Each structure stands twice: as C-alpha cells, then as structure tokens.
Amino acid sequence: MITEVAGQYNAEDLENQIRLLWEKEQTYRTVRKLRVGGKKFFFVDGPPYTTGRIHLGTAWNKVIKDSVLRYKSMNCFEVKDRAGWDMHGLPIEVKVEESFGFRNKKDIETYGVDKFIQRCKEFALRQKDDMTAQFKILGAWLDWEDPYMTLKNEYLEAAWWTLKKAHENNLLERGLRVVNWCPRCQTAIADSEVEYWDETDYSIYVKFPVLGEENTYIVIWTTTPWTIPANVAVAVNPTFQYSKVRARKDGKAEILIMASDLVESVLKIGRYQDFELLCALSAEQMQELTYSHPLGGMVPRQKDILHRVYAADFVTAENTGCVHIAPGHGLEDYELGMKHHMEIFCPVGGDGCYTAEAGAKYQGLYVKEADSEVIVDLVEQGKLLSQGRLAHRYGHCWRCKTPIIFIATSQWFLRISDLRDKMLEEVSRITWYPEWAGSARFSDWIKNARDWCISRQRYWGIPLPIWTCPACGHLEVIGTAAELEERSGQKLADLHRPDVDHIFLDCPCGGKMVRSPDVFDVWFDSAVASWATLRFPSHEEEFSEWWPADFITEGHDQTRGWFYSQLGAAMVSFGRAPYKSVLMHGFTLDDQGRKMSKSIGNIVQPEEVVQKFGADILRFYVLGANAPWEDLHFSWDAVENTSRMLNIFWNAYRFALPYMVLDKFDAGKADLSRYESNLRPEDRWILSRVNSLIEDVTKEMEVYQLHRIVRSISDFILEDLSRWYIQLVRPRTWIEQDNPDKLAAYATIYEVLVKLSKLMAPFTPFIAESIYQNLVKGLDEGAPQSVHMCQWPKADAARIDKHLEESMALVREVSMAASNARQKGGRKLRWPVSEILIAPAKETVDLGGLENVLKGQTNSKKITVLAAGEKPKMDLEIAPVHKKIGPVYKGEAKNVVEAIAAADPTEVKRQLDEGEATISFRGMEYRITADMVAIKELPSQNLPAAEFSRGFVFVDITLTPELEAEGYAREIIRRIQDMRKELDLRVEDQIRAIVDIESKPILDLALQKKEHIAGEVRAANFQLGLGLELQGKLVKDWDIEGVCVRIGIDRAV
RNA sequence: GGGCCCGUAGCUUAGCUAGGUUGAGCGCACGGCUGAUAACCGUGAGGUCACGCGUUCAAAUCGCGUCGGGCCCA
C-alpha cells in the first residue's frame, strides 16, 4: 500500500525514521553482502586524525566518498570501504600532556611511559567513537564496525613490513641531518608539521675579523644570534662583486667587507658617518679570506675550526651579501657544509639548550633566551655592527606552537630523492581529477622531493622496528610480530612502546641488539593505509585480490600529505603507486573566502547544518555548491536554497499521493507498459527527460563532476517536474473514475519518481530511501529491501525523444512569453483569451503536437502559428532621425520633422517599403528616405506581445461575453476553493454553497456557468443569485474586479 | 621569491577543456497562481566577465603581464 505523507518535508523526522529502518534491517550489511562477487572497487579512506570533532571539510570529504561508493555499489561493484583512523602522533600526546599539566618529556618519563601510552590510546579510541557518531549522522556508509586503526597491532605490522622492505631495497639510512626541531616536544618534526607566522626577532649585523688584516671585518647578517656560536663559515654569491671600504664613525675608522651593491645601506644601518672605497673584491678573492670567530674566546671548540669563505648560489643580494653559515643549524648551511667537508658543529641539545660544547658561559642556556646574551657579548667584543628588530615569518611546532629550531641530529631516512624520476612516471599513470592536480601540482611537489626523515623522538607512535648492535653496529629490521617473536622468543600483546623497548635480539657477533628508541613520523602511519586496510602482510590473499586502490579522494592540502606519503611508502616497498585514480577536492572556507578558524569565529559545524536543515540537504549542498576541486565558500543562504529545492521535490512527490491512495493505485496500475497508447505527448516528454537525465548523470559521475550532477538533478526537479509536468497533469488527477488518461498520468509520475529516487540515492540517501519505501516497497513486497540495493538506472534510449524535448522547450518559452504579454496587457491568467499568435522571425516553429499543452497553460482557446516573418497588424510609431534630415533639408528640417509627426505611419511605411515616401504638409511635399525615420512596431492595445527566442508571441485579450463568463466563473471557483481550504475539507467532501453577486450583469454572466462552478467545487447544493440570504459555517465577502461577491459554504450532509 | 588553482550582478555561482549575443539562485521591486498551499510561478532593475596587453573576423573562454584570494613550497 502506498501511504499518504503528511505535511512538509521534515528532514529530521524523515532521516531519523530511515536511520531506524536501516538499523532494524541491517541495510548497510545487506547491501554490501549483495555485491560480493561483483567487480571489485577498492577505495581507501584517507584516515582523519582523531581530534574528536569533525568539521565541515571532513564532512564534505566523507560525503563525496559515500556518494561515490553508493554509486559504485548500485553499479554492482563490490566495494572495499573500511573507514580509517589516524590515531598516533604528537597532537594526541600533547592533549594528554596538557591534561596532566606536563611541560616536557621528563614529566612523561616520571609519570611512566606505559601509563602515558595507555592514556593516549584511550584518548584516541574515545575520540574515534565520537567522530564515528558524527560521520554516521551524515549518512556516510563506510565500514564503521571494522575500521582500520593505526594503533592496532596488525596496522603496526604493516608499517614494520614496509620499513623492512625499504631496508631490503637499500633505501633506509641513518644520518646526521639538520631537521626542524621542536625544543618543547624534543623531537624532529616534518616540514609539513611546521606552521609559519610572523614573529619579531633580532636583526643583527656582525663583524667577523679577517685573519691577517688589521681592523678588517666581513659583515654578515642574521636573525638568530644564538646560532653565532656555531658559525663555521661565510657564504658569498659567486656572481656578486664585493667591496672593501674604510668606514668612519665617531672618529674611529674600520675596514669592512660586503657586497658592493649593499655598502651604502649597510653603512647607513650601522650609522657610519662616511666611508671610502678601498678596493673591489671578486667572489674568487673573497674565497681566499679566512677569519676568526667573533666569540672565539667563549666557545672553546671554535679555536680548532678554520673559518673560511665559500661560494653558494643561495646567497641573495640582500642585507650584506655575506651569509653566516652554521652547518649544525640550517638546512642550506648543512648542505654547503657537507659539500666542503666542514665540521657539522651543533652545540645545542634536544631540549633547545646549549651543551658543554658551547662553552661554560652558554651551557644550559635556552637558545631563544640566549639571543640577548650573545648580542651583549658581541658588543663587548666590539663585533656588533648594528642591532634591530624585525618581523618575519618564522616556523612553529604545529601542535604546541613553540618556535622551532634547526639542529643537526642523527635520524632515520628513506632515500626518496633517489626515486624522483620513477615517482613522476607513476604519477603520470594515475588518473587525476582534475587533470592538473597530478600533471602540475603533484608533479611539481615530487620534483622537489627530499629524503624522508621518518624518525621521531617520541612515545605515542609506531615504534621503529630497527635493532642495532652497540658492539658491532649490525642492523636488523623486523617485519612482523611473528618474526620478532621468533627472533627474541618473546611474544608481545601490544607492539607499542615501552614493551617493545625491552626486547633485545641476539647479534651474530654475540652482543645484544637494542631497538632504536624512536617512533615513526605519523605520516608514515597513514602512508601504508592501502595495504594495511587489506590486513597485509598477514592476509596476502586479500592484498593480491584488491591492491592497488581504484580510487581515493582528499583535499588539496594532501598533495604534500597523504597523496605523497602513500606514494613514497609504496615506492620504497612495492616500486609502484598504490592508487589508480585521485579526486582532489577543495577546502571549506567561510562565505567571504576566509579560512574557518576559532579566532575569527566563523566556524560552521556540520552538525549545526544537519540540525537546522538535515543531512541530505548538507550533502546535496556541499556536492553542488561548486566544482569539487575548488574551495567551497560556505553560505547559509545557499544551504537554505538547497533546502527549498528538496522541499519542492518533496511536494512534487507528495502531490500525487492523495490521489493514488484514493484511487487505490497498485502494482498493476503502476505498470507503465499498460498505458503506452494512452500516454499524452507531455507524458512521453517527461519520460524522455528523465531518461536523458539518467544519461547525463551517469556520464558526469564517471568523471566525478559532482557539481554538474547536482545541478542536472535540481534543474530537472524544479523546471521539468515541478514547474511544468505537475502543472500539466493536475487536471487529469481530478477525474473521478478510473480512466486510462488519468492512470497513464499516474503511471508516468510513478515511473519518474522511482527513477529519480534511484538516481538521487547516492547523493541524498535518506529522502531517496523514504520515497522508495513508500512507492516501491509499498506496492511490491518482493522488491529489493532498500533503494541502495537497486541497480543504478539505465537510460532507456527508446524513451528519449530529443525532438519532443526541443518542442516542449519551445512551448515553455511561448507560454512564458504569453504570460509576459498578458501582464503587459493587464489580463490575469485566470481569464481565458481567445487566441495566441506565434510570430516566428526567421523559420517557422513546430509545436510537435503540443498545441493542447500550450492552450492549457496559456488559458487560451486557439493557437495560431504564423508563417516566418509574418506579423499580425500592429500599431506603428514613426520617429524622425534628425541626423539624416538635417543635412538634406537644412532650414526646412523643422517642418519636415513636424510633417513626419503628423503623417500616417502605416502609409509612410507602405511607401518606404517600395522606395521613398512623400509626405504632404502645409501645402508642401517632402520626400523621405528610409534612413530619415525610425519605424517601431507597437503591439496594439488588444494584442500585447512579448519576445521569445524565435520571434514574438501575441495574445489577443479582446473580451467576449463567453470569455468573461468563464473568467468570472474561475474567480468564484477560486474563492470557494479557498474557503473549502479554510474549513479544512477533504478533497472528496461535498459542500453546500450560496453565492450572492450584487451586480446584475455580472450575475448573468456567472449564471451561464452555474453547473460548471458547482461541479468544480463539488457543491451538492448550489445557489447563485442577487439578494440571497447567506448561510453556512463560513461566510465571506469578496471583491472580484470591483464587484462585491458574498459567499457562504458549509459541508453537505 | 617559486608552483598550482581561483577572480563573472549586492551575495553564492554556471559557462572556460573544444572562442561565436554571459545563464541561474538568493536578495530587491512589481505582478500572478491557488485541490503541492506557512508552498509555488512570472516580470523587472542589477555585469567595463579583476585590470592591462596580445592572438583572432570574433575572447569571460587562448597567450603574456599586473593586482587580489586560497593551498603548497622556499
């Protein structure tokens, strides 16, 4: 049984109902089971970090994923859809630290690493549960019961296995590198974990004394005074020219060396009063210089270092053109240092404090606090040329916001840079949506790929499975838990720290091998997701059946993130890309295009949208708001709009239900094939349209043009279904008995709605399900239990009639033009008109058998299509063109203008059509050429016109008594219907009605239509007259075209 | 400073791959409809398609440059 649905579209109730249904019937499981054995579609969920709250961006992301998966499933693919969670790493450590008020690693060690790890785990699991609930509200059908979690042993093993493989491929190495270092977290952090913002730092110019030359200095500039103690060299640009100048200040002179172009600005900053150029130095000559460290006396190690000048391309023509090089504290410095075999001097420890190597004066001082100390010492040594402050972008730890420092440390690396070319080749094999995401953006990133530092000196992460022997240096990478057990004889319940730290392996040399205490960079966790989600390495079979992934989709920030980390991890282990296609989507910004942030207070929570509007609306909105790869500017107005659209869809669906219920619509009546011969042209048209829509949506879905899909569907619902087809079929649904014309209309609507619900199922799964349950399940118990178990609809080519679609488009245009013309002529649509004239400009128009549709919609008695170029008689207006008349008639011109004004436009035009016109005026005759006048055609008063794409539409609004009678009848009908509504009567209820019209002529007109009126309003008892006594439950006075009409109605007994 | 993307009506946007009269929705003004009805429809006003130069018969669309925004890098 189809049931009527009450009231407005209420997303909240509807979605709750459907959720209950899905839960009760285990619909998700059933759908997935149904497709087992189908063609495989391997999707990998980019795991969100377990922060506890989803935001609009993650909601959008999951909605895209869900829509694609539902679509693939309807296309009979067996989809792999494990949800994923990224659960390790500093963000969680930091949260747990905060909750205990820890300040540094020592606090953690004191508290106990085992307990700390336990807290982190609990925290991550709780956050995961919270977020799962939030994602479920969106209707995202992923496997939430069995997600992959980066903290599970089987996941840890996938990372271990990968590293072992990288080691076997000779791509793992340990080395001293300068890394971004967070002195609070006391760990290396990845480039991607560095957050930049402006910070005010010192800006100092320092004089390095040149050896062997009295009172002579190389001038350098830096914003990090604390790196001066670690200075080893100076770099100059090989293409620059340098100058040696004698500069004077306060009566004292000194000799300074710097880039020639920068002499003046440097001396100005140093407040020198004047200077003289002594000589120019080439970059080569610069490289012959040596100097002594400006704080040499305070940093003992500096005594043994030979300070030289080297050439480097990265030196720019800024500041002094001489760059302070501290290979222990800078990336470029380090690289230059390695190239020239400098000492990698790094007198700073992991806590950001100077070590003993920095000398007694500095030892134990925190570097950022040492800045002022160093400056004071430079001043005392007479080595400071200038000091100032400077606001510049500086990197910070993205979790604890501490300014990062660069220090040289021993870390584990994957030699990604060796694989660049291979990676580029792989990228070109992947299908990217949009294309440039791969060919331009990602390729560009890979061209700059550096070796990947995978080690972190933290606790909550996947332990590095690397054991080394302190005695002989032997190294071993363990690939699985089983392997570890075999090698150590110990079985671990949990592979995390600290238990794994207590496992020692026997070294062939007889020594005991110790685990490298580090954990993995958390990016490495998600990097192995595509095989970890298949439970590789423990389940090799699943891996060989599914891998690599068919599809992944994430935001454009993941270019350097997950797109890259996955590729890197797959390259070092499998030597190929782990995914075949990528849809890169945008970011969610606020309506002004700004980032959503707590500080601006412009954050929109997905739940807020769901609460106010519903999940389907949020989904449809984010999918359709713009192209997936562009940033989404969230707008409440636009959400509201989407809501209105779905509400119209709901009303369109609801419209037919009462009639279907009344008429006991059943499976037999729903069978469209029974009514082939009864289909009206408009029925065939909407069926053609819905099949065209299926074709379009399918085509766009194959290339993930999600926004176009939403727009096609919306357009269909609004334009074709609601604004047009339903208006057309309304009269047919009122017919009281079973007649094939009515049933054909029902069957058509039914067909269209069922097709639509399937077509919308991937995008608005709730409303689609609700409609399906009523329309399909309501009639056929044997139908699939959910719309999501149905097959994706196929376009029926036999139903598509492009010619008919074009004709209908034309009819719609004409109809709109006709209402426009009516408006101009002041004739309401309720009043019939005798004739509509279509005047095509060039080629004639073919209404394709839709004349009756046009008549109905324009409320007209007759449609006439004129021949191309033909027009009904129109009023002409003729205006003089002064520019042309003036030069010809000179002084006479004024009279000519008057003559034209007085002339009969029709006559002038007739003559001009044949050549020239002659106008007589005050006894004179004027010869007029066509260019002297502008002739405008004006529709005559009773024949207003409006333009459409192919010409003009005229509406003959001349009234006849018959038309007037009909008009008044409709006015009266409308009022009575209004009153019926007010009494809340049912469609099929009969009434008694009394209508009193105070004007005799109008009454006479109305009387002609008495039977008709009574029929339309279902009045069993109907009185129409003048001076009648009004009775009934509801009595109202109305004003119809200035005439008072009093109506009383009551329900008939 | 570099790479990629974006800039169209007051707001949100379509069109750009493949050059041929910029099209919607919201908001505003006016009108209409009324057995989908706290719904719906029409009309109107509102655009130097960010700016400049070039290619072309023709540029929102292609190329170059500038400005502004986003993501990423340095």
mmCIF file of C-alpha atoms in Angstrom, chain A residues 482-703:
data_model
loop_
_atom_site.group_PDB
_atom_site.id
_atom_site.type_symbol
_atom_site.label_atom_id
_atom_site.label_comp_id
_atom_site.label_asym_id
_atom_site.label_seq_id
_atom_site.Cartn_x
_atom_site.Cartn_y
_atom_site.Cartn_z
ATOM 1 C CA ALA A 482 55.799 -13.234 14.413
ATOM 2 C CA GLU A 483 59.280 -12.509 13.222
ATOM 3 C CA LEU A 484 60.003 -10.585 16.387
ATOM 4 C CA GLU A 485 58.754 -13.460 18.471
ATOM 5 C CA GLU A 486 60.862 -15.879 16.545
ATOM 6 C CA ARG A 487 63.977 -13.751 16.893
ATOM 7 C CA SER A 488 63.509 -12.866 20.547
ATOM 8 C CA GLY A 489 61.465 -15.730 21.904
ATOM 9 C CA GLN A 490 59.124 -13.199 23.428
ATOM 10 C CA LYS A 491 55.526 -12.533 22.492
ATOM 11 C CA LEU A 492 54.141 -9.045 22.834
ATOM 12 C CA ALA A 493 50.453 -8.354 23.399
ATOM 13 C CA ASP A 494 50.950 -4.800 22.245
ATOM 14 C CA LEU A 495 53.726 -3.728 19.940
ATOM 15 C CA HIS A 496 53.824 -0.152 21.219
ATOM 16 C CA ARG A 497 56.393 1.367 23.500
ATOM 17 C CA PRO A 498 57.509 0.763 26.120
ATOM 18 C CA ASP A 499 57.161 -3.051 25.967
ATOM 19 C CA VAL A 500 58.924 -3.275 22.657
ATOM 20 C CA ASP A 501 61.817 -1.268 24.100
ATOM 21 C CA HIS A 502 62.571 -4.129 26.426
ATOM 22 C CA ILE A 503 63.162 -6.621 23.689
ATOM 23 C CA PHE A 504 66.730 -7.345 22.806
ATOM 24 C CA LEU A 505 67.907 -9.523 19.960
ATOM 25 C CA ASP A 506 70.953 -11.702 19.774
ATOM 26 C CA CYS A 507 73.544 -10.254 17.464
ATOM 27 C CA PRO A 508 75.637 -12.621 15.341
ATOM 28 C CA CYS A 509 78.659 -11.036 16.992
ATOM 29 C CA GLY A 510 77.437 -12.299 20.321
ATOM 30 C CA GLY A 511 76.230 -8.932 21.536
ATOM 31 C CA LYS A 512 72.713 -7.787 22.358
ATOM 32 C CA MET A 513 70.906 -5.713 19.781
ATOM 33 C CA VAL A 514 68.866 -2.789 21.040
ATOM 34 C CA ARG A 515 65.833 -1.208 19.435
ATOM 35 C CA SER A 516 66.337 2.271 18.079
ATOM 36 C CA PRO A 517 64.228 4.218 20.596
ATOM 37 C CA ASP A 518 62.404 6.333 18.023
ATOM 38 C CA VAL A 519 58.872 6.042 16.710
ATOM 39 C CA PHE A 520 57.704 6.634 13.129
ATOM 40 C CA ASP A 521 56.722 10.003 11.762
ATOM 41 C CA VAL A 522 52.944 9.810 11.964
ATOM 42 C CA TRP A 523 52.693 10.467 8.225
ATOM 43 C CA PHE A 524 54.257 7.089 7.746
ATOM 44 C CA ASP A 525 51.294 5.501 9.518
ATOM 45 C CA SER A 526 48.700 6.610 7.008
ATOM 46 C CA ALA A 527 51.175 6.102 4.184
ATOM 47 C CA VAL A 528 50.774 2.342 4.442
ATOM 48 C CA ALA A 529 46.963 2.502 4.606
ATOM 49 C CA SER A 530 46.315 0.935 1.209
ATOM 50 C CA TRP A 531 47.810 -2.381 2.249
ATOM 51 C CA ALA A 532 47.192 -2.077 5.969
ATOM 52 C CA THR A 533 43.479 -1.760 5.274
ATOM 53 C CA LEU A 534 43.718 -5.117 3.483
ATOM 54 C CA ARG A 535 45.396 -6.551 6.598
ATOM 55 C CA PHE A 536 48.605 -7.045 4.733
ATOM 56 C CA PRO A 537 51.110 -8.561 5.475
ATOM 57 C CA SER A 538 49.106 -11.106 7.460
ATOM 58 C CA HIS A 539 46.480 -11.581 4.699
ATOM 59 C CA GLU A 540 48.355 -11.822 1.442
ATOM 60 C CA GLU A 541 45.415 -13.184 -0.498
ATOM 61 C CA GLU A 542 43.236 -10.169 0.113
ATOM 62 C CA PHE A 543 46.110 -8.000 -0.946
ATOM 63 C CA SER A 544 46.619 -9.744 -4.260
ATOM 64 C CA GLU A 545 42.904 -9.561 -4.993
ATOM 65 C CA TRP A 546 42.429 -5.868 -4.316
ATOM 66 C CA TRP A 547 45.611 -3.834 -4.371
ATOM 67 C CA PRO A 548 46.254 -1.158 -5.654
ATOM 68 C CA ALA A 549 43.368 1.157 -4.789
ATOM 69 C CA ASP A 550 40.976 2.156 -7.542
ATOM 70 C CA PHE A 551 40.075 5.457 -6.002
ATOM 71 C CA ILE A 552 40.995 7.895 -3.282
ATOM 72 C CA THR A 553 39.755 11.415 -2.684
ATOM 73 C CA GLU A 554 41.109 14.074 -0.342
ATOM 74 C CA GLY A 555 41.625 17.833 -0.089
ATOM 75 C CA HIS A 556 44.338 19.669 -1.970
ATOM 76 C CA ASP A 557 46.418 20.007 1.193
ATOM 77 C CA GLN A 558 47.038 16.292 0.887
ATOM 78 C CA THR A 559 49.194 16.823 -2.183
ATOM 79 C CA ARG A 560 52.148 17.056 0.133
ATOM 80 C CA GLY A 561 50.401 14.879 2.682
ATOM 81 C CA TRP A 562 48.668 11.624 2.059
ATOM 82 C CA PHE A 563 48.894 11.558 -1.740
ATOM 83 C CA TYR A 564 52.618 11.906 -1.301
ATOM 84 C CA SER A 565 53.269 9.788 1.781
ATOM 85 C CA GLN A 566 51.338 6.871 0.268
ATOM 86 C CA LEU A 567 53.231 7.140 -2.964
ATOM 87 C CA GLY A 568 56.546 7.333 -1.107
ATOM 88 C CA ALA A 569 55.833 4.306 1.089
ATOM 89 C CA ALA A 570 54.609 2.276 -1.892
ATOM 90 C CA MET A 571 57.624 3.223 -3.975
ATOM 91 C CA VAL A 572 60.141 2.108 -1.356
ATOM 92 C CA SER A 573 58.342 -1.185 -0.806
ATOM 93 C CA PHE A 574 56.430 -2.112 -3.984
ATOM 94 C CA GLY A 575 58.035 0.184 -6.524
ATOM 95 C CA ARG A 576 54.681 1.413 -7.828
ATOM 96 C CA ALA A 577 51.839 3.801 -6.987
ATOM 97 C CA PRO A 578 49.279 2.443 -4.522
ATOM 98 C CA TYR A 579 46.259 4.110 -6.150
ATOM 99 C CA LYS A 580 44.912 4.373 -9.693
ATOM 100 C CA SER A 581 42.749 7.468 -9.540
ATOM 101 C CA VAL A 582 42.509 10.510 -7.335
ATOM 102 C CA LEU A 583 39.817 13.120 -6.939
ATOM 103 C CA MET A 584 41.351 16.160 -5.321
ATOM 104 C CA HIS A 585 38.789 18.320 -3.578
ATOM 105 C CA GLY A 586 38.911 21.808 -2.123
ATOM 106 C CA PHE A 587 38.841 23.413 1.279
ATOM 107 C CA THR A 588 35.851 24.756 3.116
ATOM 108 C CA LEU A 589 36.078 28.473 3.671
ATOM 109 C CA ASP A 590 33.561 30.938 5.001
ATOM 110 C CA ASP A 591 31.277 32.930 2.727
ATOM 111 C CA GLN A 592 33.953 35.558 2.326
ATOM 112 C CA GLY A 593 36.535 33.035 1.272
ATOM 113 C CA ARG A 594 38.375 33.143 4.572
ATOM 114 C CA LYS A 595 39.695 30.124 6.352
ATOM 115 C CA MET A 596 37.392 28.899 9.088
ATOM 116 C CA SER A 597 39.167 29.485 12.354
ATOM 117 C CA LYS A 598 38.444 29.789 16.027
ATOM 118 C CA SER A 599 39.965 33.242 16.198
ATOM 119 C CA ILE A 600 37.691 34.700 13.508
ATOM 120 C CA GLY A 601 34.774 32.765 14.988
ATOM 121 C CA ASN A 602 33.459 31.741 11.583
ATOM 122 C CA ILE A 603 33.494 28.002 12.110
ATOM 123 C CA VAL A 604 30.418 26.159 10.951
ATOM 124 C CA GLN A 605 29.851 22.730 12.482
ATOM 125 C CA PRO A 606 28.381 20.111 10.176
ATOM 126 C CA GLU A 607 26.016 19.045 12.945
ATOM 127 C CA GLU A 608 24.640 22.543 13.103
ATOM 128 C CA VAL A 609 23.702 22.305 9.450
ATOM 129 C CA VAL A 610 22.223 18.859 9.946
ATOM 130 C CA GLN A 611 20.176 20.050 12.903
ATOM 131 C CA LYS A 612 18.836 23.073 11.082
ATOM 132 C CA PHE A 613 18.310 21.513 7.669
ATOM 133 C CA GLY A 614 19.116 17.814 7.564
ATOM 134 C CA ALA A 615 21.879 15.568 6.337
ATOM 135 C CA ASP A 616 20.528 15.219 2.803
ATOM 136 C CA ILE A 617 20.498 18.971 2.439
ATOM 137 C CA LEU A 618 24.035 19.344 3.747
ATOM 138 C CA ARG A 619 25.110 16.596 1.378
ATOM 139 C CA PHE A 620 23.363 17.992 -1.659
ATOM 140 C CA TYR A 621 24.640 21.444 -0.837
ATOM 141 C CA VAL A 622 28.323 20.542 -0.486
ATOM 142 C CA LEU A 623 28.205 18.349 -3.566
ATOM 143 C CA GLY A 624 26.638 21.015 -5.715
ATOM 144 C CA ALA A 625 27.988 24.259 -4.330
ATOM 145 C CA ASN A 626 30.934 24.310 -6.716
ATOM 146 C CA ALA A 627 33.291 22.087 -8.622
ATOM 147 C CA PRO A 628 34.804 19.544 -6.205
ATOM 148 C CA TRP A 629 38.362 20.774 -6.684
ATOM 149 C CA GLU A 630 37.507 24.358 -5.888
ATOM 150 C CA ASP A 631 37.263 25.801 -2.419
ATOM 151 C CA LEU A 632 33.787 25.832 -1.004
ATOM 152 C CA HIS A 633 32.610 29.160 0.307
ATOM 153 C CA PHE A 634 30.060 28.062 2.847
ATOM 154 C CA SER A 635 26.861 30.074 2.716
ATOM 155 C CA TRP A 636 23.801 29.583 4.876
ATOM 156 C CA ASP A 637 21.723 31.222 2.169
ATOM 157 C CA ALA A 638 22.814 28.632 -0.318
ATOM 158 C CA VAL A 639 22.016 25.844 2.134
ATOM 159 C CA GLU A 640 18.582 27.343 2.587
ATOM 160 C CA ASN A 641 18.205 27.315 -1.154
ATOM 161 C CA THR A 642 19.101 23.664 -1.351
ATOM 162 C CA SER A 643 16.562 23.047 1.343
ATOM 163 C CA ARG A 644 13.906 24.809 -0.688
ATOM 164 C CA MET A 645 14.793 22.720 -3.700
ATOM 165 C CA LEU A 646 14.459 19.441 -1.816
ATOM 166 C CA ASN A 647 11.233 20.698 -0.318
ATOM 167 C CA ILE A 648 9.853 21.232 -3.793
ATOM 168 C CA PHE A 649 10.949 17.744 -4.682
ATOM 169 C CA TRP A 650 9.130 16.502 -1.612
ATOM 170 C CA ASN A 651 5.989 18.408 -2.562
ATOM 171 C CA ALA A 652 6.172 17.055 -6.084
ATOM 172 C CA TYR A 653 6.340 13.559 -4.638
ATOM 173 C CA ARG A 654 3.588 14.298 -2.130
ATOM 174 C CA PHE A 655 1.323 15.805 -4.763
ATOM 175 C CA ALA A 656 0.316 12.585 -6.403
ATOM 176 C CA LEU A 657 -0.060 10.531 -3.233
ATOM 177 C CA PRO A 658 -3.582 11.507 -2.089
ATOM 178 C CA TYR A 659 -4.961 10.684 -5.500
ATOM 179 C CA MET A 660 -3.038 7.463 -5.740
ATOM 180 C CA VAL A 661 -4.377 6.474 -2.322
ATOM 181 C CA LEU A 662 -7.929 7.495 -3.222
ATOM 182 C CA ASP A 663 -7.754 5.568 -6.458
ATOM 183 C CA LYS A 664 -6.162 2.506 -4.868
ATOM 184 C CA PHE A 665 -3.108 2.670 -7.010
ATOM 185 C CA ASP A 666 -1.444 -0.749 -7.156
ATOM 186 C CA ALA A 667 1.359 -2.590 -8.882
ATOM 187 C CA GLY A 668 -0.821 -3.221 -11.925
ATOM 188 C CA LYS A 669 -1.723 0.412 -12.251
ATOM 189 C CA ALA A 670 1.930 1.358 -11.838
ATOM 190 C CA ASP A 671 2.864 -0.683 -14.874
ATOM 191 C CA LEU A 672 3.594 1.901 -17.482
ATOM 192 C CA SER A 673 3.635 -0.586 -20.338
ATOM 193 C CA ARG A 674 -0.119 -0.987 -19.955
ATOM 194 C CA TYR A 675 -0.721 2.607 -20.949
ATOM 195 C CA GLU A 676 1.555 3.035 -23.943
ATOM 196 C CA SER A 677 -1.340 4.077 -26.179
ATOM 197 C CA ASN A 678 -2.788 6.394 -23.541
ATOM 198 C CA LEU A 679 0.369 8.425 -22.975
ATOM 199 C CA ARG A 680 -0.082 12.036 -23.842
ATOM 200 C CA PRO A 681 2.751 13.937 -25.511
ATOM 201 C CA GLU A 682 3.607 15.564 -22.193
ATOM 202 C CA ASP A 683 3.906 12.133 -20.584
ATOM 203 C CA ARG A 684 6.253 10.987 -23.290
ATOM 204 C CA TRP A 685 8.143 14.229 -22.820
ATOM 205 C CA ILE A 686 8.811 13.862 -19.085
ATOM 206 C CA LEU A 687 9.773 10.227 -19.646
ATOM 207 C CA SER A 688 12.214 11.352 -22.292
ATOM 208 C CA ARG A 689 13.587 13.982 -19.957
ATOM 209 C CA VAL A 690 14.096 11.601 -17.062
ATOM 210 C CA ASN A 691 15.947 9.182 -19.302
ATOM 211 C CA SER A 692 18.100 11.977 -20.654
ATOM 212 C CA LEU A 693 18.808 12.921 -17.063
ATOM 213 C CA ILE A 694 19.959 9.391 -16.278
ATOM 214 C CA GLU A 695 22.282 9.553 -19.239
ATOM 215 C CA ASP A 696 23.753 12.893 -18.144
ATOM 216 C CA VAL A 697 24.188 11.992 -14.510
ATOM 217 C CA THR A 698 25.844 8.700 -15.366
ATOM 218 C CA LYS A 699 28.228 10.376 -17.760
ATOM 219 C CA GLU A 700 29.214 13.066 -15.247
ATOM 220 C CA MET A 701 29.542 10.586 -12.405
ATOM 221 C CA GLU A 702 32.087 8.593 -14.348
ATOM 222 C CA VAL A 703 34.355 11.651 -14.286
#
